[in-house]
Amino acid sequence: GESVGLHLPTLSVQEGDNSIINCAYSNSASDYFIWYKQESGKGPQFIIDIRSNMDKRQGQRVTVLLNKTVKHLSLQIAATQPGDSAVYFCASQGTGGFKTIFGAGTRLFVKA
Amino acid sequence: DTEVTQTPKHLVMGMTNKKSLKCEQHMGHRAMYWYKQKAKKPPELMFVYSYEKLSINESVPSRFSPECPNSSLLNLHLHALQPEDSALYLCASSHLAGTTDTQYFGPGTRLTVL
């Protein structure tokens, strides 16, 4: 079945350093990938997305890389700030949309 | 504006109570979703409405009853819940229905069943 998994459950980084959060997916039919940030007591917040016909997409301080060959997705956060502390979920959708499959989540701690 | 609103923020109910969760979006989105999220777990899809019609029910127990009165509103009616139903209930919406599209989430309703 389809699953989206994360390599590490927690990640601790120093303020100002770059963060890399990794994600593996199993369904080669996944067509669309999204990263969400969820702070304590809040709903998931959209960060950045990428479609399967791309291998890199950049936003403000964030970059998503997609390697379809090994079914791997990563989120890079530049100059990590205390406000980046949260749980990060990768998620995927097949071509029909609707069903978003979430990974287990990685908790990012930013040390001042 | 990518805001999805949910009420109430918190709800405590007994196992014999009937209550409803409400969700609203004014972005013209045509698909709306209910998710359930347990502590330290990812959201799990419960229901999908597309153009105000139920498209997906992920084998959710009948004590959860969704309703979509119009294109902006989504309700989740609760009856005879169990303590294990305590969770964060998230509503989401997406502009497009039936194709890949970003889902925008509300803040959730924290439900406690006693």
mmCIF file with all atom_site columns, C-alpha atoms in Angstrom:
data_model
loop_
_atom_site.group_PDB
_atom_site.id
_atom_site.type_symbol
_atom_site.label_atom_id
_atom_site.label_alt_id
_atom_site.label_comp_id
_atom_site.label_asym_id
_atom_site.label_entity_id
_atom_site.label_seq_id
_atom_site.pdbx_PDB_ins_code
_atom_site.Cartn_x
_atom_site.Cartn_y
_atom_site.Cartn_z
_atom_site.occupancy
_atom_site.B_iso_or_equiv
_atom_site.pdbx_formal_charge
_atom_site.auth_seq_id
_atom_site.auth_comp_id
_atom_site.auth_asym_id
_atom_site.auth_atom_id
_atom_site.pdbx_PDB_model_num
ATOM 1   C CA . GLY A 1 1   ? 0.000   0.000  0.000   1.00 0.00 ? 1   GLY A CA 1
ATOM 2   C CA . GLU A 1 2   ? 0.969   3.624  -0.172  1.00 0.00 ? 2   GLU A CA 1
ATOM 3   C CA . SER A 1 3   ? 2.951   5.022  2.709   1.00 0.00 ? 3   SER A CA 1
ATOM 4   C CA . VAL A 1 4   ? 5.021   8.073  3.348   1.00 0.00 ? 4   VAL A CA 1
ATOM 5   C CA . GLY A 1 5   ? 7.687   7.730  5.995   1.00 0.00 ? 5   GLY A CA 1
ATOM 6   C CA . LEU A 1 6   ? 10.306  9.861  7.658   1.00 0.00 ? 6   LEU A CA 1
ATOM 7   C CA . HIS A 1 7   ? 13.848  8.844  8.473   1.00 0.00 ? 7   HIS A CA 1
ATOM 8   C CA . LEU A 1 8   ? 14.152  10.631 11.834  1.00 0.00 ? 8   LEU A CA 1
ATOM 9   C CA . PRO A 1 9   ? 11.459  11.363 14.410  1.00 0.00 ? 9   PRO A CA 1
ATOM 10  C CA . THR A 1 10  ? 13.327  14.350 15.926  1.00 0.00 ? 10  THR A CA 1
ATOM 11  C CA . LEU A 1 11  ? 15.903  16.817 14.690  1.00 0.00 ? 11  LEU A CA 1
ATOM 12  C CA . SER A 1 12  ? 17.769  19.328 16.826  1.00 0.00 ? 12  SER A CA 1
ATOM 13  C CA . VAL A 1 13  ? 19.654  22.196 15.166  1.00 0.00 ? 13  VAL A CA 1
ATOM 14  C CA . GLN A 1 14  ? 21.423  25.342 16.274  1.00 0.00 ? 14  GLN A CA 1
ATOM 15  C CA . GLU A 1 15  ? 19.787  28.649 15.460  1.00 0.00 ? 15  GLU A CA 1
ATOM 16  C CA . GLY A 1 16  ? 21.216  29.966 12.212  1.00 0.00 ? 16  GLY A CA 1
ATOM 17  C CA . ASP A 1 17  ? 22.195  26.545 10.870  1.00 0.00 ? 17  ASP A CA 1
ATOM 18  C CA . ASN A 1 18  ? 20.473  24.870 7.940   1.00 0.00 ? 18  ASN A CA 1
ATOM 19  C CA . SER A 1 19  ? 17.981  22.054 8.602   1.00 0.00 ? 19  SER A CA 1
ATOM 20  C CA . ILE A 1 20  ? 17.295  19.076 6.390   1.00 0.00 ? 20  ILE A CA 1
ATOM 21  C CA . ILE A 1 21  ? 14.237  16.911 6.962   1.00 0.00 ? 21  ILE A CA 1
ATOM 22  C CA . ASN A 1 22  ? 13.971  13.734 4.919   1.00 0.00 ? 22  ASN A CA 1
ATOM 23  C CA . CYS A 1 23  ? 11.024  11.662 3.776   1.00 0.00 ? 23  CYS A CA 1
ATOM 24  C CA . ALA A 1 24  ? 10.614  8.423  1.827   1.00 0.00 ? 24  ALA A CA 1
ATOM 25  C CA . TYR A 1 25  ? 7.511   7.371  -0.058  1.00 0.00 ? 25  TYR A CA 1
ATOM 26  C CA . SER A 1 26  ? 6.600   3.986  -1.450  1.00 0.00 ? 26  SER A CA 1
ATOM 27  C CA . ASN A 1 27  ? 3.959   4.623  -4.115  1.00 0.00 ? 27  ASN A CA 1
ATOM 28  C CA . SER A 1 28  ? 5.550   5.420  -7.460  1.00 0.00 ? 28  SER A CA 1
ATOM 29  C CA . ALA A 1 29  ? 2.136   6.700  -8.626  1.00 0.00 ? 29  ALA A CA 1
ATOM 30  C CA . SER A 1 30  ? 2.362   9.636  -6.199  1.00 0.00 ? 30  SER A CA 1
ATOM 31  C CA . ASP A 1 31  ? 2.073   12.750 -8.306  1.00 0.00 ? 31  ASP A CA 1
ATOM 32  C CA . TYR A 1 32  ? 2.125   15.636 -5.881  1.00 0.00 ? 32  TYR A CA 1
ATOM 33  C CA . PHE A 1 33  ? 4.064   16.221 -2.674  1.00 0.00 ? 33  PHE A CA 1
ATOM 34  C CA . ILE A 1 34  ? 3.528   18.739 0.085   1.00 0.00 ? 34  ILE A CA 1
ATOM 35  C CA . TRP A 1 35  ? 5.362   19.781 3.226   1.00 0.00 ? 35  TRP A CA 1
ATOM 36  C CA . TYR A 1 36  ? 3.307   20.982 6.178   1.00 0.00 ? 36  TYR A CA 1
ATOM 37  C CA . LYS A 1 37  ? 4.420   22.607 9.429   1.00 0.00 ? 37  LYS A CA 1
ATOM 38  C CA . GLN A 1 38  ? 2.353   22.027 12.545  1.00 0.00 ? 38  GLN A CA 1
ATOM 39  C CA . GLU A 1 39  ? 2.911   24.051 15.679  1.00 0.00 ? 39  GLU A CA 1
ATOM 40  C CA . SER A 1 40  ? 1.559   22.938 19.019  1.00 0.00 ? 40  SER A CA 1
ATOM 41  C CA . GLY A 1 41  ? -2.215  23.401 19.240  1.00 0.00 ? 41  GLY A CA 1
ATOM 42  C CA . LYS A 1 42  ? -2.574  24.439 15.607  1.00 0.00 ? 42  LYS A CA 1
ATOM 43  C CA . GLY A 1 43  ? -3.554  22.841 12.337  1.00 0.00 ? 43  GLY A CA 1
ATOM 44  C CA . PRO A 1 44  ? -0.985  21.904 9.668   1.00 0.00 ? 44  PRO A CA 1
ATOM 45  C CA . GLN A 1 45  ? 0.257   24.904 7.726   1.00 0.00 ? 45  GLN A CA 1
ATOM 46  C CA . PHE A 1 46  ? 1.252   24.609 4.057   1.00 0.00 ? 46  PHE A CA 1
ATOM 47  C CA . ILE A 1 47  ? 4.948   25.330 3.490   1.00 0.00 ? 47  ILE A CA 1
ATOM 48  C CA . ILE A 1 48  ? 5.839   24.268 -0.019  1.00 0.00 ? 48  ILE A CA 1
ATOM 49  C CA . ASP A 1 49  ? 4.829   21.748 -2.648  1.00 0.00 ? 49  ASP A CA 1
ATOM 50  C CA . ILE A 1 50  ? 6.323   20.030 -5.671  1.00 0.00 ? 50  ILE A CA 1
ATOM 51  C CA . ARG A 1 51  ? 4.894   18.022 -8.540  1.00 0.00 ? 51  ARG A CA 1
ATOM 52  C CA . SER A 1 52  ? 6.402   14.820 -9.839  1.00 0.00 ? 52  SER A CA 1
ATOM 53  C CA . ASN A 1 53  ? 7.629   16.478 -13.046 1.00 0.00 ? 53  ASN A CA 1
ATOM 54  C CA . MET A 1 54  ? 10.029  18.636 -11.028 1.00 0.00 ? 54  MET A CA 1
ATOM 55  C CA . ASP A 1 55  ? 13.051  17.782 -8.894  1.00 0.00 ? 55  ASP A CA 1
ATOM 56  C CA . LYS A 1 56  ? 13.545  21.041 -7.015  1.00 0.00 ? 56  LYS A CA 1
ATOM 57  C CA . ARG A 1 57  ? 11.447  23.959 -5.899  1.00 0.00 ? 57  ARG A CA 1
ATOM 58  C CA . GLN A 1 58  ? 12.439  26.948 -3.792  1.00 0.00 ? 58  GLN A CA 1
ATOM 59  C CA . GLY A 1 59  ? 10.468  29.207 -1.533  1.00 0.00 ? 59  GLY A CA 1
ATOM 60  C CA . GLN A 1 60  ? 11.412  31.774 1.027   1.00 0.00 ? 60  GLN A CA 1
ATOM 61  C CA . ARG A 1 61  ? 14.164  30.081 3.100   1.00 0.00 ? 61  ARG A CA 1
ATOM 62  C CA . VAL A 1 62  ? 12.810  26.646 2.140   1.00 0.00 ? 62  VAL A CA 1
ATOM 63  C CA . THR A 1 63  ? 13.715  24.259 -0.660  1.00 0.00 ? 63  THR A CA 1
ATOM 64  C CA . VAL A 1 64  ? 12.098  20.946 -1.493  1.00 0.00 ? 64  VAL A CA 1
ATOM 65  C CA . LEU A 1 65  ? 14.032  18.289 -3.397  1.00 0.00 ? 65  LEU A CA 1
ATOM 66  C CA . LEU A 1 66  ? 12.397  15.295 -5.047  1.00 0.00 ? 66  LEU A CA 1
ATOM 67  C CA . ASN A 1 67  ? 14.299  12.208 -6.158  1.00 0.00 ? 67  ASN A CA 1
ATOM 68  C CA . LYS A 1 68  ? 11.842  9.949  -7.944  1.00 0.00 ? 68  LYS A CA 1
ATOM 69  C CA . THR A 1 69  ? 14.451  7.303  -8.633  1.00 0.00 ? 69  THR A CA 1
ATOM 70  C CA . VAL A 1 70  ? 14.799  6.459  -4.949  1.00 0.00 ? 70  VAL A CA 1
ATOM 71  C CA . LYS A 1 71  ? 11.384  7.822  -3.929  1.00 0.00 ? 71  LYS A CA 1
ATOM 72  C CA . HIS A 1 72  ? 12.858  10.394 -1.581  1.00 0.00 ? 72  HIS A CA 1
ATOM 73  C CA . LEU A 1 73  ? 11.747  13.877 -0.624  1.00 0.00 ? 73  LEU A CA 1
ATOM 74  C CA . SER A 1 74  ? 13.572  16.426 1.503   1.00 0.00 ? 74  SER A CA 1
ATOM 75  C CA . LEU A 1 75  ? 12.848  19.825 3.017   1.00 0.00 ? 75  LEU A CA 1
ATOM 76  C CA . GLN A 1 76  ? 15.730  22.210 3.524   1.00 0.00 ? 76  GLN A CA 1
ATOM 77  C CA . ILE A 1 77  ? 15.302  25.216 5.804   1.00 0.00 ? 77  ILE A CA 1
ATOM 78  C CA . ALA A 1 78  ? 17.992  27.869 5.546   1.00 0.00 ? 78  ALA A CA 1
ATOM 79  C CA . ALA A 1 79  ? 19.138  29.850 8.577   1.00 0.00 ? 79  ALA A CA 1
ATOM 80  C CA . THR A 1 80  ? 16.811  28.030 10.953  1.00 0.00 ? 80  THR A CA 1
ATOM 81  C CA . GLN A 1 81  ? 15.070  30.265 13.467  1.00 0.00 ? 81  GLN A CA 1
ATOM 82  C CA . PRO A 1 82  ? 13.368  29.530 16.805  1.00 0.00 ? 82  PRO A CA 1
ATOM 83  C CA . GLY A 1 83  ? 10.016  30.107 15.094  1.00 0.00 ? 83  GLY A CA 1
ATOM 84  C CA . ASP A 1 84  ? 10.747  27.109 12.874  1.00 0.00 ? 84  ASP A CA 1
ATOM 85  C CA . SER A 1 85  ? 10.391  24.775 15.858  1.00 0.00 ? 85  SER A CA 1
ATOM 86  C CA . ALA A 1 86  ? 7.423   22.524 15.029  1.00 0.00 ? 86  ALA A CA 1
ATOM 87  C CA . VAL A 1 87  ? 6.488   19.131 13.660  1.00 0.00 ? 87  VAL A CA 1
ATOM 88  C CA . TYR A 1 88  ? 7.015   18.813 9.927   1.00 0.00 ? 88  TYR A CA 1
ATOM 89  C CA . PHE A 1 89  ? 4.940   16.405 7.854   1.00 0.00 ? 89  PHE A CA 1
ATOM 90  C CA . CYS A 1 90  ? 5.598   15.318 4.322   1.00 0.00 ? 90  CYS A CA 1
ATOM 91  C CA . ALA A 1 91  ? 2.500   14.287 2.398   1.00 0.00 ? 91  ALA A CA 1
ATOM 92  C CA . SER A 1 92  ? 1.670   12.910 -1.008  1.00 0.00 ? 92  SER A CA 1
ATOM 93  C CA . GLN A 1 93  ? -1.276  12.637 -3.352  1.00 0.00 ? 93  GLN A CA 1
ATOM 94  C CA . GLY A 1 94  ? -1.945  10.356 -6.296  1.00 0.00 ? 94  GLY A CA 1
ATOM 95  C CA . THR A 1 95  ? -3.261  11.690 -9.600  1.00 0.00 ? 95  THR A CA 1
ATOM 96  C CA . GLY A 1 96  ? -6.873  11.569 -8.381  1.00 0.00 ? 96  GLY A CA 1
ATOM 97  C CA . GLY A 1 97  ? -6.180  14.027 -5.603  1.00 0.00 ? 97  GLY A CA 1
ATOM 98  C CA . PHE A 1 98  ? -8.376  14.012 -2.502  1.00 0.00 ? 98  PHE A CA 1
ATOM 99  C CA . LYS A 1 99  ? -6.446  11.434 -0.501  1.00 0.00 ? 99  LYS A CA 1
ATOM 100 C CA . THR A 1 100 ? -3.438  13.043 1.106   1.00 0.00 ? 100 THR A CA 1
ATOM 101 C CA . ILE A 1 101 ? -1.178  10.470 2.753   1.00 0.00 ? 101 ILE A CA 1
ATOM 102 C CA . PHE A 1 102 ? 0.881   11.917 5.586   1.00 0.00 ? 102 PHE A CA 1
ATOM 103 C CA . GLY A 1 103 ? 4.221   10.730 6.872   1.00 0.00 ? 103 GLY A CA 1
ATOM 104 C CA . ALA A 1 104 ? 4.798   10.138 10.573  1.00 0.00 ? 104 ALA A CA 1
ATOM 105 C CA . GLY A 1 105 ? 6.245   13.619 11.186  1.00 0.00 ? 105 GLY A CA 1
ATOM 106 C CA . THR A 1 106 ? 9.606   14.993 12.316  1.00 0.00 ? 106 THR A CA 1
ATOM 107 C CA . ARG A 1 107 ? 9.844   17.287 15.320  1.00 0.00 ? 107 ARG A CA 1
ATOM 108 C CA . LEU A 1 108 ? 12.346  20.075 14.755  1.00 0.00 ? 108 LEU A CA 1
ATOM 109 C CA . PHE A 1 109 ? 13.952  21.674 17.818  1.00 0.00 ? 109 PHE A CA 1
ATOM 110 C CA . VAL A 1 110 ? 15.896  24.888 17.316  1.00 0.00 ? 110 VAL A CA 1
ATOM 111 C CA . LYS A 1 111 ? 18.476  25.664 19.989  1.00 0.00 ? 111 LYS A CA 1
ATOM 112 C CA . ALA A 1 112 ? 19.194  29.333 20.673  1.00 0.00 ? 112 ALA A CA 1
ATOM 113 C CA . ASP B 2 1   ? -6.866  34.683 2.091   1.00 0.00 ? 1   ASP B CA 1
ATOM 114 C CA . THR B 2 2   ? -6.315  30.984 2.801   1.00 0.00 ? 2   THR B CA 1
ATOM 115 C CA . GLU B 2 3   ? -8.284  30.781 6.025   1.00 0.00 ? 3   GLU B CA 1
ATOM 116 C CA . VAL B 2 4   ? -10.353 27.864 7.183   1.00 0.00 ? 4   VAL B CA 1
ATOM 117 C CA . THR B 2 5   ? -12.192 28.482 10.449  1.00 0.00 ? 5   THR B CA 1
ATOM 118 C CA . GLN B 2 6   ? -13.440 25.884 12.902  1.00 0.00 ? 6   GLN B CA 1
ATOM 119 C CA . THR B 2 7   ? -15.712 26.089 15.928  1.00 0.00 ? 7   THR B CA 1
ATOM 120 C CA . PRO B 2 8   ? -15.577 25.353 18.744  1.00 0.00 ? 8   PRO B CA 1
ATOM 121 C CA . LYS B 2 9   ? -11.857 25.321 19.570  1.00 0.00 ? 9   LYS B CA 1
ATOM 122 C CA . HIS B 2 10  ? -12.401 22.917 22.439  1.00 0.00 ? 10  HIS B CA 1
ATOM 123 C CA . LEU B 2 11  ? -15.284 20.545 23.194  1.00 0.00 ? 11  LEU B CA 1
ATOM 124 C CA . VAL B 2 12  ? -15.863 18.221 26.122  1.00 0.00 ? 12  VAL B CA 1
ATOM 125 C CA . MET B 2 13  ? -18.749 15.805 25.826  1.00 0.00 ? 13  MET B CA 1
ATOM 126 C CA . GLY B 2 14  ? -20.149 12.741 27.505  1.00 0.00 ? 14  GLY B CA 1
ATOM 127 C CA . MET B 2 15  ? -20.735 9.475  25.704  1.00 0.00 ? 15  MET B CA 1
ATOM 128 C CA . THR B 2 16  ? -24.486 10.091 25.529  1.00 0.00 ? 16  THR B CA 1
ATOM 129 C CA . ASN B 2 17  ? -24.260 13.652 24.218  1.00 0.00 ? 17  ASN B CA 1
ATOM 130 C CA . LYS B 2 18  ? -24.939 14.929 20.717  1.00 0.00 ? 18  LYS B CA 1
ATOM 131 C CA . LYS B 2 19  ? -22.720 17.722 19.483  1.00 0.00 ? 19  LYS B CA 1
ATOM 132 C CA . SER B 2 20  ? -21.571 19.215 16.194  1.00 0.00 ? 20  SER B CA 1
ATOM 133 C CA . LEU B 2 21  ? -18.294 20.580 14.872  1.00 0.00 ? 21  LEU B CA 1
ATOM 134 C CA . LYS B 2 22  ? -18.409 23.359 12.321  1.00 0.00 ? 22  LYS B CA 1
ATOM 135 C CA . CYS B 2 23  ? -16.034 24.393 9.563   1.00 0.00 ? 23  CYS B CA 1
ATOM 136 C CA . GLU B 2 24  ? -16.218 27.338 7.193   1.00 0.00 ? 24  GLU B CA 1
ATOM 137 C CA . GLN B 2 25  ? -14.194 28.623 4.238   1.00 0.00 ? 25  GLN B CA 1
ATOM 138 C CA . HIS B 2 26  ? -14.853 31.553 1.933   1.00 0.00 ? 26  HIS B CA 1
ATOM 139 C CA . MET B 2 27  ? -12.156 30.857 -0.629  1.00 0.00 ? 27  MET B CA 1
ATOM 140 C CA . GLY B 2 28  ? -14.507 29.301 -3.194  1.00 0.00 ? 28  GLY B CA 1
ATOM 141 C CA . HIS B 2 29  ? -12.928 25.906 -2.631  1.00 0.00 ? 29  HIS B CA 1
ATOM 142 C CA . ARG B 2 30  ? -14.918 23.008 -4.042  1.00 0.00 ? 30  ARG B CA 1
ATOM 143 C CA . ALA B 2 31  ? -13.555 20.191 -1.893  1.00 0.00 ? 31  ALA B CA 1
ATOM 144 C CA . MET B 2 32  ? -13.726 19.967 1.897   1.00 0.00 ? 32  MET B CA 1
ATOM 145 C CA . TYR B 2 33  ? -12.301 17.374 4.242   1.00 0.00 ? 33  TYR B CA 1
ATOM 146 C CA . TRP B 2 34  ? -12.500 16.075 7.794   1.00 0.00 ? 34  TRP B CA 1
ATOM 147 C CA . TYR B 2 35  ? -9.395  14.603 9.401   1.00 0.00 ? 35  TYR B CA 1
ATOM 148 C CA . LYS B 2 36  ? -8.788  13.096 12.825  1.00 0.00 ? 36  LYS B CA 1
ATOM 149 C CA . GLN B 2 37  ? -5.427  13.551 14.528  1.00 0.00 ? 37  GLN B CA 1
ATOM 150 C CA . LYS B 2 38  ? -4.340  11.730 17.661  1.00 0.00 ? 38  LYS B CA 1
ATOM 151 C CA . ALA B 2 39  ? -1.471  13.053 19.762  1.00 0.00 ? 39  ALA B CA 1
ATOM 152 C CA . LYS B 2 40  ? 1.949   12.717 18.123  1.00 0.00 ? 40  LYS B CA 1
ATOM 153 C CA . LYS B 2 41  ? 0.418   11.162 15.011  1.00 0.00 ? 41  LYS B CA 1
ATOM 154 C CA . PRO B 2 42  ? -0.242  12.480 11.509  1.00 0.00 ? 42  PRO B CA 1
ATOM 155 C CA . PRO B 2 43  ? -3.748  13.490 10.414  1.00 0.00 ? 43  PRO B CA 1
ATOM 156 C CA . GLU B 2 44  ? -5.949  10.644 9.154   1.00 0.00 ? 44  GLU B CA 1
ATOM 157 C CA . LEU B 2 45  ? -8.568  11.266 6.508   1.00 0.00 ? 45  LEU B CA 1
ATOM 158 C CA . MET B 2 46  ? -12.189 10.661 7.535   1.00 0.00 ? 46  MET B CA 1
ATOM 159 C CA . PHE B 2 47  ? -14.442 12.221 4.879   1.00 0.00 ? 47  PHE B CA 1
ATOM 160 C CA . VAL B 2 48  ? -14.172 14.129 1.619   1.00 0.00 ? 48  VAL B CA 1
ATOM 161 C CA . TYR B 2 49  ? -16.872 16.323 0.092   1.00 0.00 ? 49  TYR B CA 1
ATOM 162 C CA . SER B 2 50  ? -16.593 17.312 -3.537  1.00 0.00 ? 50  SER B CA 1
ATOM 163 C CA . TYR B 2 51  ? -19.037 19.887 -4.898  1.00 0.00 ? 51  TYR B CA 1
ATOM 164 C CA . GLU B 2 52  ? -21.088 19.437 -1.709  1.00 0.00 ? 52  GLU B CA 1
ATOM 165 C CA . LYS B 2 53  ? -21.469 15.692 -2.211  1.00 0.00 ? 53  LYS B CA 1
ATOM 166 C CA . LEU B 2 54  ? -19.810 13.012 -0.114  1.00 0.00 ? 54  LEU B CA 1
ATOM 167 C CA . SER B 2 55  ? -17.036 11.494 -2.219  1.00 0.00 ? 55  SER B CA 1
ATOM 168 C CA . ILE B 2 56  ? -15.008 9.510  0.277   1.00 0.00 ? 56  ILE B CA 1
ATOM 169 C CA . ASN B 2 57  ? -15.860 7.891  3.614   1.00 0.00 ? 57  ASN B CA 1
ATOM 170 C CA . GLU B 2 58  ? -12.806 6.162  5.018   1.00 0.00 ? 58  GLU B CA 1
ATOM 171 C CA . SER B 2 59  ? -14.860 3.507  6.825   1.00 0.00 ? 59  SER B CA 1
ATOM 172 C CA . VAL B 2 60  ? -15.656 5.914  9.640   1.00 0.00 ? 60  VAL B CA 1
ATOM 173 C CA . PRO B 2 61  ? -18.070 4.644  12.341  1.00 0.00 ? 61  PRO B CA 1
ATOM 174 C CA . SER B 2 62  ? -21.644 5.887  11.979  1.00 0.00 ? 62  SER B CA 1
ATOM 175 C CA . ARG B 2 63  ? -21.411 7.786  15.263  1.00 0.00 ? 63  ARG B CA 1
ATOM 176 C CA . PHE B 2 64  ? -19.652 10.408 13.106  1.00 0.00 ? 64  PHE B CA 1
ATOM 177 C CA . SER B 2 65  ? -22.031 11.972 10.576  1.00 0.00 ? 65  SER B CA 1
ATOM 178 C CA . PRO B 2 66  ? -20.781 14.606 8.129   1.00 0.00 ? 66  PRO B CA 1
ATOM 179 C CA . GLU B 2 67  ? -22.921 17.208 6.444   1.00 0.00 ? 67  GLU B CA 1
ATOM 180 C CA . CYS B 2 68  ? -22.193 19.845 3.812   1.00 0.00 ? 68  CYS B CA 1
ATOM 181 C CA . PRO B 2 69  ? -25.078 22.379 3.837   1.00 0.00 ? 69  PRO B CA 1
ATOM 182 C CA . ASN B 2 70  ? -23.474 24.556 1.160   1.00 0.00 ? 70  ASN B CA 1
ATOM 183 C CA . SER B 2 71  ? -20.177 25.129 -0.586  1.00 0.00 ? 71  SER B CA 1
ATOM 184 C CA . SER B 2 72  ? -18.729 27.127 2.320   1.00 0.00 ? 72  SER B CA 1
ATOM 185 C CA . LEU B 2 73  ? -19.802 25.041 5.292   1.00 0.00 ? 73  LEU B CA 1
ATOM 186 C CA . LEU B 2 74  ? -18.955 21.594 6.569   1.00 0.00 ? 74  LEU B CA 1
ATOM 187 C CA . ASN B 2 75  ? -20.329 20.043 9.737   1.00 0.00 ? 75  ASN B CA 1
ATOM 188 C CA . LEU B 2 76  ? -19.466 16.914 11.659  1.00 0.00 ? 76  LEU B CA 1
ATOM 189 C CA . HIS B 2 77  ? -22.269 15.620 13.870  1.00 0.00 ? 77  HIS B CA 1
ATOM 190 C CA . LEU B 2 78  ? -21.209 13.539 16.842  1.00 0.00 ? 78  LEU B CA 1
ATOM 191 C CA . HIS B 2 79  ? -23.372 11.070 18.746  1.00 0.00 ? 79  HIS B CA 1
ATOM 192 C CA . ALA B 2 80  ? -22.621 8.318  21.249  1.00 0.00 ? 80  ALA B CA 1
ATOM 193 C CA . LEU B 2 81  ? -18.864 8.780  21.003  1.00 0.00 ? 81  LEU B CA 1
ATOM 194 C CA . GLN B 2 82  ? -16.319 6.705  22.875  1.00 0.00 ? 82  GLN B CA 1
ATOM 195 C CA . PRO B 2 83  ? -13.373 7.962  24.944  1.00 0.00 ? 83  PRO B CA 1
ATOM 196 C CA . GLU B 2 84  ? -11.004 6.731  22.214  1.00 0.00 ? 84  GLU B CA 1
ATOM 197 C CA . ASP B 2 85  ? -12.605 9.255  19.851  1.00 0.00 ? 85  ASP B CA 1
ATOM 198 C CA . SER B 2 86  ? -10.887 12.023 21.806  1.00 0.00 ? 86  SER B CA 1
ATOM 199 C CA . ALA B 2 87  ? -8.581  13.759 19.327  1.00 0.00 ? 87  ALA B CA 1
ATOM 200 C CA . LEU B 2 88  ? -7.969  16.920 17.329  1.00 0.00 ? 88  LEU B CA 1
ATOM 201 C CA . TYR B 2 89  ? -10.497 17.149 14.486  1.00 0.00 ? 89  TYR B CA 1
ATOM 202 C CA . LEU B 2 90  ? -9.214  19.074 11.523  1.00 0.00 ? 90  LEU B CA 1
ATOM 203 C CA . CYS B 2 91  ? -11.138 20.516 8.635   1.00 0.00 ? 91  CYS B CA 1
ATOM 204 C CA . ALA B 2 92  ? -9.427  21.286 5.340   1.00 0.00 ? 92  ALA B CA 1
ATOM 205 C CA . SER B 2 93  ? -10.397 22.592 1.930   1.00 0.00 ? 93  SER B CA 1
ATOM 206 C CA . SER B 2 94  ? -8.887  22.644 -1.532  1.00 0.00 ? 94  SER B CA 1
ATOM 207 C CA . HIS B 2 95  ? -9.683  24.742 -4.579  1.00 0.00 ? 95  HIS B CA 1
ATOM 208 C CA . LEU B 2 96  ? -9.929  21.844 -6.959  1.00 0.00 ? 96  LEU B CA 1
ATOM 209 C CA . ALA B 2 97  ? -11.796 18.584 -6.560  1.00 0.00 ? 97  ALA B CA 1
ATOM 210 C CA . GLY B 2 98  ? -10.760 15.286 -8.059  1.00 0.00 ? 98  GLY B CA 1
ATOM 211 C CA . THR B 2 99  ? -7.239  16.295 -8.877  1.00 0.00 ? 99  THR B CA 1
ATOM 212 C CA . THR B 2 100 ? -4.040  17.007 -6.989  1.00 0.00 ? 100 THR B CA 1
ATOM 213 C CA . ASP B 2 101 ? -4.259  20.262 -5.119  1.00 0.00 ? 101 ASP B CA 1
ATOM 214 C CA . THR B 2 102 ? -3.070  21.840 -1.892  1.00 0.00 ? 102 THR B CA 1
ATOM 215 C CA . GLN B 2 103 ? -5.298  21.301 1.107   1.00 0.00 ? 103 GLN B CA 1
ATOM 216 C CA . TYR B 2 104 ? -5.515  24.171 3.574   1.00 0.00 ? 104 TYR B CA 1
ATOM 217 C CA . PHE B 2 105 ? -6.244  23.281 7.166   1.00 0.00 ? 105 PHE B CA 1
ATOM 218 C CA . GLY B 2 106 ? -8.176  24.975 9.914   1.00 0.00 ? 106 GLY B CA 1
ATOM 219 C CA . PRO B 2 107 ? -6.894  25.207 13.506  1.00 0.00 ? 107 PRO B CA 1
ATOM 220 C CA . GLY B 2 108 ? -8.891  22.173 14.604  1.00 0.00 ? 108 GLY B CA 1
ATOM 221 C CA . THR B 2 109 ? -11.344 21.339 17.370  1.00 0.00 ? 109 THR B CA 1
ATOM 222 C CA . ARG B 2 110 ? -9.842  19.606 20.390  1.00 0.00 ? 110 ARG B CA 1
ATOM 223 C CA . LEU B 2 111 ? -12.451 17.012 21.404  1.00 0.00 ? 111 LEU B CA 1
ATOM 224 C CA . THR B 2 112 ? -12.485 15.215 24.733  1.00 0.00 ? 112 THR B CA 1
ATOM 225 C CA . VAL B 2 113 ? -14.995 12.425 25.311  1.00 0.00 ? 113 VAL B CA 1
ATOM 226 C CA . LEU B 2 114 ? -15.584 11.532 28.935  1.00 0.00 ? 114 LEU B CA 1
#
